[in-house]
CSV table of C-alpha atoms in Angstrom, one decimal:
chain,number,residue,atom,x,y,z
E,88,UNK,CA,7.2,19.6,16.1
E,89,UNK,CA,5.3,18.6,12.5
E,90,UNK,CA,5.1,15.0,11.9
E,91,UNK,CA,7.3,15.5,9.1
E,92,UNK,CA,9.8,17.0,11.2
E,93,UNK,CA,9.4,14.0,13.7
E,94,UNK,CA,10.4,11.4,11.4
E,95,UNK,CA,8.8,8.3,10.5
E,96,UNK,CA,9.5,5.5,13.1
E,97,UNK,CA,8.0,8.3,15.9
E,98,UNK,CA,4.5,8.9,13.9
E,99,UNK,CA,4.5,4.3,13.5
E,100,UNK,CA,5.2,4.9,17.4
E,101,UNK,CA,1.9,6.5,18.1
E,102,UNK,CA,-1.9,5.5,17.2
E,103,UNK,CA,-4.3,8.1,15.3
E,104,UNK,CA,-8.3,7.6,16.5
E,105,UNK,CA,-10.9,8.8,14.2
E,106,UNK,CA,-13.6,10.5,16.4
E,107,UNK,CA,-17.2,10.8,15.2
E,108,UNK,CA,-20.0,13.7,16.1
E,109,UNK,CA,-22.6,10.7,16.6
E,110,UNK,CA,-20.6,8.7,19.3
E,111,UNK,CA,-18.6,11.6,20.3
E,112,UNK,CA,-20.3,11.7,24.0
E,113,UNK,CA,-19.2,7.9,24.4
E,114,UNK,CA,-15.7,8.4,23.3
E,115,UNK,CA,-14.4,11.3,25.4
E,116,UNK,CA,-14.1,9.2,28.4
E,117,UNK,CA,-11.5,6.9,26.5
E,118,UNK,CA,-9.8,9.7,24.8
E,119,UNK,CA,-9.6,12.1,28.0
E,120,UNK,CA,-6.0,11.9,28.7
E,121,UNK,CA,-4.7,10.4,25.8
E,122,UNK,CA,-3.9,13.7,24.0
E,123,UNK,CA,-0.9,14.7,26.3
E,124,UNK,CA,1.8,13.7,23.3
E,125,UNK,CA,-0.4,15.1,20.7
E,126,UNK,CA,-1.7,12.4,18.5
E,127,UNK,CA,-3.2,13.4,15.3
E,128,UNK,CA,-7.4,12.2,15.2
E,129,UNK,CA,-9.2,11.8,12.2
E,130,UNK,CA,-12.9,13.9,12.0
E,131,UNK,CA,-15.4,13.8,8.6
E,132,UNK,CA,-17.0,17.0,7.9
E,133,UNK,CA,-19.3,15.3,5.4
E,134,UNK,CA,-20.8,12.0,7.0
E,135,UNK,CA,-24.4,12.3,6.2
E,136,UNK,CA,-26.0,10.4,8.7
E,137,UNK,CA,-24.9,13.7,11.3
E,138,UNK,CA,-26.5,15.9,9.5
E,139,UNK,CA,-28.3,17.9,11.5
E,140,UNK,CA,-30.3,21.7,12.7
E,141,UNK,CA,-26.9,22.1,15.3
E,142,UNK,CA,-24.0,20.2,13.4
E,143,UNK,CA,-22.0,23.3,12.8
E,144,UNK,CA,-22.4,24.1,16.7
E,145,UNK,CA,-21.8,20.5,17.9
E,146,UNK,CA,-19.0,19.9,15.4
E,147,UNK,CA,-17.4,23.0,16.8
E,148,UNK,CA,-17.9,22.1,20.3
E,149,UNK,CA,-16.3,18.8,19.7
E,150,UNK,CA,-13.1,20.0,17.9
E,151,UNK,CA,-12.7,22.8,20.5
E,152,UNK,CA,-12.6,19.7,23.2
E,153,UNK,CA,-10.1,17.6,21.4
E,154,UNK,CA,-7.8,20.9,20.9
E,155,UNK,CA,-8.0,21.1,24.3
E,156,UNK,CA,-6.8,18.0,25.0
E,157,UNK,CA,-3.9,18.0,23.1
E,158,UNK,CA,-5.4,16.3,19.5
E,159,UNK,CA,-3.9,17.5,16.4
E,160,UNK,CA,-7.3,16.6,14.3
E,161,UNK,CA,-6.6,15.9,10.9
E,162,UNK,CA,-10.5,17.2,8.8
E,163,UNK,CA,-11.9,15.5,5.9
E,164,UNK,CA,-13.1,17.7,4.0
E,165,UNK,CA,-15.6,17.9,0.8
E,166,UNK,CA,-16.8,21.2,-1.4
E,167,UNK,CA,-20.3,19.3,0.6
E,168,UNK,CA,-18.2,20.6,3.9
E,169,UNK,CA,-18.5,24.3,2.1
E,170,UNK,CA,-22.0,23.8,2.3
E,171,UNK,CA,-22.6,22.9,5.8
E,172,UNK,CA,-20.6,25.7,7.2
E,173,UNK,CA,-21.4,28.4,4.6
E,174,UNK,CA,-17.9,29.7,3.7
E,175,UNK,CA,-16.3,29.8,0.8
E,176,UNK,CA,-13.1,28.3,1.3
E,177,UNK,CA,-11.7,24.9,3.4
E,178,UNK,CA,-9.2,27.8,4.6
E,179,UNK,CA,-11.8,29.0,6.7
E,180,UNK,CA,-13.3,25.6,8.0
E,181,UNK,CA,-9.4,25.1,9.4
E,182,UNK,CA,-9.6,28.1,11.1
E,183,UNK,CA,-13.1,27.9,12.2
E,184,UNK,CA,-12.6,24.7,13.9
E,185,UNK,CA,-8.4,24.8,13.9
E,186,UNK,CA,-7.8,21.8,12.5
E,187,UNK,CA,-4.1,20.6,12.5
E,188,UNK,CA,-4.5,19.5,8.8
E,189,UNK,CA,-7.1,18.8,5.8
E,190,UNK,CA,-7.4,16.0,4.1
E,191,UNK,CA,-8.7,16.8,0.8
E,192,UNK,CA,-11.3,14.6,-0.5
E,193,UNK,CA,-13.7,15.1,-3.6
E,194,UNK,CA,-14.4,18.0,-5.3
E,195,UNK,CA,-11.2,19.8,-5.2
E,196,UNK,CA,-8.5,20.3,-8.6
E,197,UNK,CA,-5.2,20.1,-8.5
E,198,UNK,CA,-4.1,23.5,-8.2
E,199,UNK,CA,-6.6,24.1,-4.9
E,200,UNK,CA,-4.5,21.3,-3.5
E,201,UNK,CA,-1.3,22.8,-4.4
E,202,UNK,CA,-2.5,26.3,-3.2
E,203,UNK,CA,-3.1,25.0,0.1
E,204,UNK,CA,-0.2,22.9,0.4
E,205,UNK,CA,2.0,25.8,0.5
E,206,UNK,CA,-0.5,27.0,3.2
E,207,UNK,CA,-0.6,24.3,5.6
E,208,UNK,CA,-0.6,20.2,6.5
E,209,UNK,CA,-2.9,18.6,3.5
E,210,UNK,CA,-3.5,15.0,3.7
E,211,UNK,CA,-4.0,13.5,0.3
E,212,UNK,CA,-6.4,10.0,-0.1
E,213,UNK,CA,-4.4,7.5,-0.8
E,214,UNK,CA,-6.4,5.1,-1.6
E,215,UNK,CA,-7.5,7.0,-5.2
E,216,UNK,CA,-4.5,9.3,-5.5
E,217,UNK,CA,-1.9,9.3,-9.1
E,218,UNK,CA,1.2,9.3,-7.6
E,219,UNK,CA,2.5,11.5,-11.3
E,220,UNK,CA,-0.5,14.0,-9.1
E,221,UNK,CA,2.2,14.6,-6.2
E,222,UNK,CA,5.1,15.9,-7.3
E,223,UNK,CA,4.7,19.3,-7.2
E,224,UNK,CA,3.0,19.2,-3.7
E,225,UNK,CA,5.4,17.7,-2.5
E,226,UNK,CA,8.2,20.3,-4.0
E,227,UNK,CA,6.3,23.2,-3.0
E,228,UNK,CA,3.8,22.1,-0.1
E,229,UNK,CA,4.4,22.7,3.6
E,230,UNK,CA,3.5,19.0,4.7
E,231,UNK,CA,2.0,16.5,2.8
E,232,UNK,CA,0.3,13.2,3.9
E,233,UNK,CA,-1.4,10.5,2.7
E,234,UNK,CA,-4.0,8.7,4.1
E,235,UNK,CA,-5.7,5.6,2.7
E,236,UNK,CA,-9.8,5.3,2.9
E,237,UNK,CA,-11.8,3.3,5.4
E,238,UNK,CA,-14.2,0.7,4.6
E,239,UNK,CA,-17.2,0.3,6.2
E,240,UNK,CA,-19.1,-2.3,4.1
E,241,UNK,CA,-17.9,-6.1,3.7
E,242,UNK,CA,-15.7,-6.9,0.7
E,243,UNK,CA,-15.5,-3.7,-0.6
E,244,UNK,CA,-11.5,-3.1,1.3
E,245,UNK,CA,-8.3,-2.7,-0.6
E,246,UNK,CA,-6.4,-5.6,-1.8
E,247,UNK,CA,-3.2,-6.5,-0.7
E,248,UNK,CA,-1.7,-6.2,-4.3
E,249,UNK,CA,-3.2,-2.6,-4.5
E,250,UNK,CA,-2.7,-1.5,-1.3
E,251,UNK,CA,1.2,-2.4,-1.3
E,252,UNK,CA,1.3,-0.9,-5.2
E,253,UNK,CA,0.0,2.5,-3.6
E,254,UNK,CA,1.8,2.6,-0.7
E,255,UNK,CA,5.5,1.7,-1.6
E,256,UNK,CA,4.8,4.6,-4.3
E,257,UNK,CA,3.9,7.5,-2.3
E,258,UNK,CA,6.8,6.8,0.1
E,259,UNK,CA,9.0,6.5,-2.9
E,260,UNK,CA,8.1,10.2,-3.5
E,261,UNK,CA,8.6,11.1,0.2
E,262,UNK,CA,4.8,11.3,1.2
E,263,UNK,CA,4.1,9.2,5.1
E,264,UNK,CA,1.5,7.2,4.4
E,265,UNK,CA,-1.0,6.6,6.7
E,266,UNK,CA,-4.0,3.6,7.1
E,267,UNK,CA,-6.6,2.1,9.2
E,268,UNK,CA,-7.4,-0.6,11.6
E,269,UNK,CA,-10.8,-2.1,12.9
E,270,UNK,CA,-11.9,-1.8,16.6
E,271,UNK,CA,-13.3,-4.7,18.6
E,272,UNK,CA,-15.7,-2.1,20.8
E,273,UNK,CA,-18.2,0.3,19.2
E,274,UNK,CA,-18.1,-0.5,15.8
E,275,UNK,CA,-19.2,2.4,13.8
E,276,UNK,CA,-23.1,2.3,12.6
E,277,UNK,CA,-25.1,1.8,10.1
E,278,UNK,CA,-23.1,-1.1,8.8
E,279,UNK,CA,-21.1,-2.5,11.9
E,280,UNK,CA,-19.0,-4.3,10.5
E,281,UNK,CA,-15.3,-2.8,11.3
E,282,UNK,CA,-13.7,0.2,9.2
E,283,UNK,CA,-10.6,-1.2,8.2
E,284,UNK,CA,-8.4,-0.3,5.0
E,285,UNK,CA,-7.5,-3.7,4.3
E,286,UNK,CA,-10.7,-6.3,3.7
E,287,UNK,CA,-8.7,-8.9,5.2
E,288,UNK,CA,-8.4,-6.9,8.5
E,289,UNK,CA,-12.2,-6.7,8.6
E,290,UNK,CA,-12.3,-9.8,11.2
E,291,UNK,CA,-9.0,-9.9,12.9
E,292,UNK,CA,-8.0,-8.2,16.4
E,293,UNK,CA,-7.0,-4.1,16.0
E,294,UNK,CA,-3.6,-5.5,17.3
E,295,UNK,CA,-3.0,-8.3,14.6
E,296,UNK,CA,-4.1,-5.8,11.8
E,297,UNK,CA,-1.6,-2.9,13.2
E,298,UNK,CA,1.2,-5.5,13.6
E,299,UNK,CA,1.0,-6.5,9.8
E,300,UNK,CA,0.4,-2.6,8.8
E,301,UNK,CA,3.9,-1.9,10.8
E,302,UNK,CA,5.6,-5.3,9.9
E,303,UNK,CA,4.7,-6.4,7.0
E,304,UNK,CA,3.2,-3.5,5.1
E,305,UNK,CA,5.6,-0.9,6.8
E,306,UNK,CA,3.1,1.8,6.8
E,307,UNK,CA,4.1,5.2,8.9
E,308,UNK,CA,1.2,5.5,11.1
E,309,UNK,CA,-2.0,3.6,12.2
E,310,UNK,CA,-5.5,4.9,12.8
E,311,UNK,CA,-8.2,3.5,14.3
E,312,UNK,CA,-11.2,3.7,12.0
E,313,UNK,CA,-14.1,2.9,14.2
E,314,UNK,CA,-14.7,4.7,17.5
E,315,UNK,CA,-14.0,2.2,19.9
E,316,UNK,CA,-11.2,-0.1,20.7
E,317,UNK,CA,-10.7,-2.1,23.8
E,318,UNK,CA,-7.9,-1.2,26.8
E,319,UNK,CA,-6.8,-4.5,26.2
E,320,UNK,CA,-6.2,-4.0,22.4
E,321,UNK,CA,-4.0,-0.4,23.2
E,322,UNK,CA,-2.2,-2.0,25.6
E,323,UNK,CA,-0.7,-4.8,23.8
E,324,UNK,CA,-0.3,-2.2,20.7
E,325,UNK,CA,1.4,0.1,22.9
E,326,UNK,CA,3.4,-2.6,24.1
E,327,UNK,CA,4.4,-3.3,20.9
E,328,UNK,CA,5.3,0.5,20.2
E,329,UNK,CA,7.4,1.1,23.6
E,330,UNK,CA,9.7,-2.4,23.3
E,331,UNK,CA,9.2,-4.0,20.2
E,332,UNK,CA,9.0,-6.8,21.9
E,333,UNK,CA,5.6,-9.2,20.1
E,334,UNK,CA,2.9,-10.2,22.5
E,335,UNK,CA,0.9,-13.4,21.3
E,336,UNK,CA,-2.3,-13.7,22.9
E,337,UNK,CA,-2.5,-17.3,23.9
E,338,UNK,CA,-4.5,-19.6,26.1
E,339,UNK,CA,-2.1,-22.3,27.7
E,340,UNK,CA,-3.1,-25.6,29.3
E,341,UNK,CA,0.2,-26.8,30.9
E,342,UNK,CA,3.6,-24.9,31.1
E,343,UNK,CA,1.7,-21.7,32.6
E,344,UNK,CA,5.1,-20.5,33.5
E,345,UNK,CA,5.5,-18.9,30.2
E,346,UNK,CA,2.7,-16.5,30.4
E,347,UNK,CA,4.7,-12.5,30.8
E,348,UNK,CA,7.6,-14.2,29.9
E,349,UNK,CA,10.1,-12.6,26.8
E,350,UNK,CA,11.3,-15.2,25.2
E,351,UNK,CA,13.3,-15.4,21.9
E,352,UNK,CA,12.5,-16.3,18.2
E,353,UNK,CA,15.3,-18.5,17.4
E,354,UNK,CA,17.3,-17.4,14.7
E,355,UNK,CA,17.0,-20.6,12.4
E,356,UNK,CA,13.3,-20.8,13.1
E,357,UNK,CA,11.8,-22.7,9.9
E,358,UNK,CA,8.7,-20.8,8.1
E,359,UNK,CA,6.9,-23.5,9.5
E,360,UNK,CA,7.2,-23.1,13.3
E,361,UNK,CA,8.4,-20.6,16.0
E,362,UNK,CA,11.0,-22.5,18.2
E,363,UNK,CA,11.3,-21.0,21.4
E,364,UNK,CA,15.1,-20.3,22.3
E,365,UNK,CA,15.0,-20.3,25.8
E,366,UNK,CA,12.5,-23.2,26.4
E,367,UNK,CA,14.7,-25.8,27.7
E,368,UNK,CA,16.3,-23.7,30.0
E,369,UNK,CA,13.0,-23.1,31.8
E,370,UNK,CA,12.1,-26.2,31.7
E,371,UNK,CA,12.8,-27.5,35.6
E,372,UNK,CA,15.4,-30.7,35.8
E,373,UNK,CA,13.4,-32.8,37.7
E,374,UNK,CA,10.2,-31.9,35.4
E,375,UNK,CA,8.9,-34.9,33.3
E,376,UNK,CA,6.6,-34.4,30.9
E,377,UNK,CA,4.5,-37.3,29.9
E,378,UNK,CA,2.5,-37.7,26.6
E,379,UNK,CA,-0.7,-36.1,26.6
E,380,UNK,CA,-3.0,-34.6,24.0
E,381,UNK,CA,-0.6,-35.4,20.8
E,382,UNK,CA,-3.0,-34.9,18.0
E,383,UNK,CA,-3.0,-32.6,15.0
E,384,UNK,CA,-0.9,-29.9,14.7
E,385,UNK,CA,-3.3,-26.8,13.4
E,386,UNK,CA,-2.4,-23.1,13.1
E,387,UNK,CA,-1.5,-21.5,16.3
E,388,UNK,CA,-0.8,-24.7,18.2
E,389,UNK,CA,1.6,-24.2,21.1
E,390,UNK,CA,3.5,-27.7,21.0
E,391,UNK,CA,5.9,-29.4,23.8
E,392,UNK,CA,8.2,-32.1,23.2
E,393,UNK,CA,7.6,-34.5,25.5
E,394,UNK,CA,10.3,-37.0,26.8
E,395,UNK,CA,9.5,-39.4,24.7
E,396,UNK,CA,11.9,-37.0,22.7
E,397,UNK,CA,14.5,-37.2,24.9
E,398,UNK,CA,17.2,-34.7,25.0
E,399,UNK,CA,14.9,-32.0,22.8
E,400,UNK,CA,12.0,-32.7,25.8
E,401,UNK,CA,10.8,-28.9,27.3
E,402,UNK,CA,11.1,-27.9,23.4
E,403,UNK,CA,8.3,-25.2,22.8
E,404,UNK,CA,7.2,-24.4,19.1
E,405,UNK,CA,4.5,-22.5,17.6
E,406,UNK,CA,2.6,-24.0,14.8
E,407,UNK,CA,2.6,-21.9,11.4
E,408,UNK,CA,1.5,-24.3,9.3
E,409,UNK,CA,-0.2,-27.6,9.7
E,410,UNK,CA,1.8,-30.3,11.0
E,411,UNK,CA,0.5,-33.7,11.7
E,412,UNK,CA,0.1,-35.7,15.2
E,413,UNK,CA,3.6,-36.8,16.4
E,414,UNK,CA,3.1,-38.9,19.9
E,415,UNK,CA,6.6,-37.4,21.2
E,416,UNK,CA,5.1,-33.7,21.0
E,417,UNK,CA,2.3,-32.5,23.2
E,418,UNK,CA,0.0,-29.3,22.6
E,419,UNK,CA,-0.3,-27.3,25.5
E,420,UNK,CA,-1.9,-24.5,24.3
E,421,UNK,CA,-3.1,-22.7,21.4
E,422,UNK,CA,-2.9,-18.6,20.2
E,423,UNK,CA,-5.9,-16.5,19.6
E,424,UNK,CA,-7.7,-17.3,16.4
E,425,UNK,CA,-7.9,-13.5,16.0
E,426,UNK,CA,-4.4,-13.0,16.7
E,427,UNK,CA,-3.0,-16.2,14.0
E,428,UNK,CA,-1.7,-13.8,11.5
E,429,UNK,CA,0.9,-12.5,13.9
E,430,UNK,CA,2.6,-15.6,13.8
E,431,UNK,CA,4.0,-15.1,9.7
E,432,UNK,CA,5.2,-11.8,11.4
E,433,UNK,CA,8.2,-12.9,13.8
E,434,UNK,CA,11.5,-13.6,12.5
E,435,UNK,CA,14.3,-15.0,13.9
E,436,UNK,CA,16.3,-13.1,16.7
E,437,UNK,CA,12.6,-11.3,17.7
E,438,UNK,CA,11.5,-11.1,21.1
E,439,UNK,CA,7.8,-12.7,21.5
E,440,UNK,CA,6.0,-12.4,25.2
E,441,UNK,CA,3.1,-15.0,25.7
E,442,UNK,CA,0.0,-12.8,26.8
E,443,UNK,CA,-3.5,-14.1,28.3
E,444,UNK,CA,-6.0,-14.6,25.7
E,445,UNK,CA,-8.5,-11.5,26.3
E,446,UNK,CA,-11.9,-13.7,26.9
């Protein structure tokens, strides 16, 4: 089944990895396995720094491994790509290395795209495309994506303005559209510094940045853009993907009950803070709760009323934006720092889950 065939909410359902000839040997023991439903993986032919006597042969080797596996590899492709492997045509890099589809990058007019889009999958970059460019690919091609750039040096990632311009208008027109997270393990060399779409996604967890691209941003499918990205990170996006049900990573000081525990965004929740719907009723009848640590409340506080509020005492909030000390509320915990940006993210009636900080 094509992706396009498979809809949209079942490509936002599954996470692309871009896989790289340089770190190749490291990854395959994360992605062995991972293949079995098919996910599409995202391979450069024209990164210069693997340039080298045996790239053909090794690039070869490694698309023949992920095939294998199960990867549909999505190539990015250059008339530099031409070059490397001495043909004349990107027709024949997909079949040399048979790719699933190309992503057309520079060097390549408008009627090549077209002629190959009747042809096979092309991805288009989103991140430079005209959206007037599409029309006719889309009217006539066989599949066509579109797939926003990485970003591997500091402050040079996509706006929100932009990104949210481009987006909305390629799905207007019926294109997916697909973008890029950082990983927290094995960031990709020279730079290091995360290859995310968005800048502001440059220092945030992989699963705060793929909420907001699904949430917020409403984006069809996530890749990861740097090689690695920790167990703990998939398994709270997968999570995510398999229940819909929002896991905040959290450290908690008192009330360690609530860790694993769904609980409920409650339906007149102010912009200001999450209130916990369920909180009270967990709260045990013979529990008192004295005053302790009532200080500031900053971003990502995790609050409890005390009984100093009476009747509303066991009441659990999340701080969204500062609120200052009240002696009748006590902070028992705080969420991530990496993790914060989840918190604009949940709406009333959504189910949250309290998950132990990764240290």
């Amino acid at each position: 089944m094509s992706v396009k065939q498979s809809g949209r909410n079942n490509m936002a359902n599954s996470l692309g990895y871009s896989v790289f000839l340089s770190t190749f040997e490291k990854q395959k023991m994360h992605l062995q396995g991972v293949g079995k439903n098919h996910p599409l993986v995202f391979v450069s032919l024209h990164i210069s720094e693997e340039f080298s006597d045996t790239y053909t042969k090794d690039m070869h080797a490694m698309c023949a491994w992920l095939n294998e596996e199960g990867f549909r590899i999505v190539a990015d492709v250059s008339t530099k790509s031409l070059e490397l492997f001495q043909v004349s045509s990107v027709r024949e890099i997909a079949k040399l290395l048979d790719v699933y589809a190309l992503r057309l990058d520079y060097g390549f007019d408008h009627a090549e795209m077209l002629a190959l889009a009747k042809e096979m999958p092309i991805v288009l970059n989103a991140s430079t495309i005209r959206v007037d460019e599409v029309e006719d690919l889309v009217r006539e091609g066989k599949e066509i994506l579109a797939m926003h750039n990485y970003y591997p040096r500091c402050e040079t990632g996509l706006d929100e303005e932009y990104f949210l311009r481009i987006t909305k208008s390629l799905q207007a027109a019926g294109i997916h559209v697909i973008a890029f997270i950082p990983g927290d393990v094995l960031k990709r060399g020279p730079i290091f510094e995360g290859l995310p779409t968005l800048e502001h996604h440059r220092h945030i967890s992989p699963y705060a940045a793929f909420m907001e691209l699904t949430l917020k941003y409403h984006v069809d499918q996530v890749f990861v853009g740097d090689p690695g990205i920790s167990a703990y990170e998939i398994q709270r996006i997968q999570s995510y993907c398999d229940t819909e049900v929002i896991d905040i990573p959290v450290t908690l000081k008192h009330a360690e009950y609530f860790y694993d525990k769904e609980v409920t965004c409650r339906i007149d929740s102010p912009s200001w803070i999450i209130r916990v719907e369920e909180a009270r009723l967990l709260k045990k009848a013979d529990e008192h709760i004295v005053p302790n640590n009532t200080t500031t409340r900053e971003v990502g506080a995790i609050t409890m009323d005390n009984d100093s509020y009476l009747r509303y005492a066991g009441e659990v909030q999340i701080v969204r934006s500062p609120l200052p000390a009240d002696n009748r509320v006590n902070i028992i915990g705080h969420v991530s720092p990496k993790d914060l940006s989840i918190l604009k993210l949940v709406k009333g009636g959504m189910k949250i889950r309290f998950v132990r900080e990764d240290m």
